[in-house]
């Protein structure tokens, strides 16, 4: 057993933070929170606090990156030094470069980049406070910032992880579950299109468990999708 590892993850059907196995942490989304960006969003998801800001479509610098037939989408995931318990060294590291890349790949399929040739759409994701699942929180926030900027999109992109702790498949891992659990499976989807734009896996599942966890993660995504739509309605009204 590692230091800090709980003896049990599920007691009387309840997880250590009181959630049922298929329950999400509390999620709050607000759009249009920053005045200077073209679009922005703030997401609180459990203990995660994430801001996303979108600029564009705008001129591309450096110019050689411009594409004649479409806009380029650039995503930058960054963790604030005070977002974790031990101060994080500022600036990009391997992990944030990887998450920036998978975030772009998760969002690119829904953006009508062909409408804005020779331009760039930039999305900056700032993790102000981290508590497991920041890549999913970041994708959700970035998707909302793009929508708030009025970038034409096929749909929003919800994301959510499922995983395995103490031998059980659970939704949306907490920090303790993420640190000491057996597996973590973050997923992002395009609702109504049966399209998966992010799927990563940390740890191991046994036979049959992957399918169960994937299904649960997609169900989690659909719950997040509803919260995303509500946040847009709250800001802009309409059906
Ligand atoms: P995700 O945040 O998407 O779950 P990881 O699995 O890489 O991505 O990270 C899990 C959690 O570990 C993060 O949410 C964060 O709470 C914590 N973490 C990540 N990087 C650091 C770091 N440099 N220092 C302390 N904690 C970190």
Coordinates of N, CA and C and ligand atoms in Angstrom, one line a residue, residues 25 48 77 79 83-89 93 95 98-99 127 129-137 161 173 175 178-179 184 186 200 202, ligand 1:
X25 N -19.0 14.7 -10.1 CA -18.8 15.7 -9.1 C -19.6 16.9 -9.5
X48 N -11.7 21.3 -9.5 CA -11.0 21.9 -10.6 C -11.6 23.3 -10.9
X77 N -2.8 24.4 -23.2 CA -3.2 24.1 -21.8 C -2.0 24.5 -20.9
X79 N -1.0 25.0 -16.6 CA -1.3 24.9 -15.2 C -0.7 26.1 -14.4
X83 N -1.8 26.0 -8.8 CA -3.0 25.1 -9.1 C -2.8 23.8 -8.3
X84 N -1.6 23.5 -7.9 CA -1.4 22.2 -7.2 C -0.7 22.4 -5.8
X85 N -0.6 21.4 -5.0 CA -0.2 21.6 -3.6 C 1.3 22.1 -3.6
X86 N 2.2 21.4 -4.3 CA 3.6 21.9 -4.4 C 3.6 22.8 -5.6
X87 N 4.1 24.0 -5.4 CA 4.1 25.0 -6.5 C 4.7 24.3 -7.8
X88 N 3.9 24.5 -8.9 CA 4.3 23.9 -10.2 C 5.2 24.9 -10.9
X89 N 6.3 24.4 -11.5 CA 7.2 25.3 -12.2 C 6.4 25.8 -13.4
X93 N 5.5 21.9 -20.1 CA 6.3 20.7 -19.8 C 5.7 19.6 -20.7
X95 N 3.8 17.1 -20.1 CA 2.4 16.8 -19.9 C 1.5 17.9 -20.5
X98 N 1.4 17.6 -24.3 CA 0.6 16.5 -24.7 C -0.9 16.9 -24.5
X99 N -1.3 17.5 -23.4 CA -2.7 17.8 -23.2 C -3.2 18.9 -24.2
X127 N -5.4 26.3 -16.0 CA -5.9 25.5 -14.8 C -5.5 26.3 -13.6
X129 N -6.9 25.7 -10.5 CA -6.9 24.8 -9.4 C -7.1 23.4 -10.0
X130 N -6.3 22.4 -9.6 CA -6.3 21.1 -10.2 C -6.7 20.1 -9.2
X131 N -7.7 19.2 -9.6 CA -8.0 18.1 -8.7 C -8.5 16.9 -9.5
X132 N -7.7 16.4 -10.3 CA -8.0 15.2 -11.2 C -9.0 15.6 -12.3
X133 N -8.7 15.1 -13.5 CA -9.6 15.4 -14.6 C -9.5 16.7 -15.2
X134 N -8.3 17.3 -15.2 CA -8.2 18.7 -15.7 C -8.3 18.7 -17.2
X135 N -7.8 17.6 -17.9 CA -7.9 17.6 -19.4 C -9.4 17.6 -19.8
X136 N -10.2 16.9 -19.2 CA -11.6 16.9 -19.5 C -12.3 18.3 -19.2
X137 N -11.9 18.8 -18.0 CA -12.4 20.1 -17.7 C -12.0 21.2 -18.7
X161 N -14.4 11.5 -17.7 CA -13.6 10.2 -17.5 C -14.4 9.2 -16.7
X173 N -13.3 10.3 -11.8 CA -12.5 10.1 -10.6 C -12.1 11.3 -9.8
X175 N -9.4 13.1 -6.9 CA -7.9 13.0 -6.9 C -7.4 11.7 -6.2
X178 N -7.9 8.9 -8.6 CA -7.0 9.0 -9.7 C -5.6 8.6 -9.3
X179 N -5.2 9.0 -8.1 CA -3.8 8.7 -7.6 C -3.7 7.2 -7.3
X184 N -7.9 4.9 -15.4 CA -8.6 6.2 -15.7 C -8.8 6.3 -17.2
X186 N -10.3 8.9 -19.8 CA -10.9 10.2 -20.2 C -11.4 10.1 -21.7
X200 N -8.2 8.3 -24.0 CA -6.8 7.9 -23.5 C -7.0 7.0 -22.4
X202 N -5.1 5.3 -18.8 CA -4.0 5.2 -17.8 C -4.4 4.0 -16.9
Ligands
LIG1 P1 -5.9 15.0 -15.6 O1 -5.8 16.3 -14.8 O2 -6.5 15.2 -16.9 O3 -6.5 13.9 -14.8 P2 -3.3 13.6 -15.1 O4 -3.9 12.3 -15.0 O5 -2.0 13.8 -15.8 O6 -4.4 14.6 -15.9 O7 -3.2 14.3 -13.7 C1 -4.1 14.0 -12.7 C2 -4.0 15.0 -11.6 O8 -2.7 15.1 -11.0 C3 -4.3 16.5 -12.0 O9 -5.6 16.7 -12.2 C4 -3.7 17.2 -10.9 O10 -4.6 17.3 -9.8 C5 -2.5 16.4 -10.5 N1 -1.2 16.9 -11.1 C6 -0.9 17.0 -12.4 N2 0.3 17.6 -12.6 C7 0.7 17.9 -11.3 C8 1.9 18.6 -10.8 N3 2.8 19.0 -11.6 N4 2.0 18.7 -9.5 C9 1.0 18.2 -8.7 N5 -0.1 17.6 -9.1 C10 -0.3 17.5 -10.4

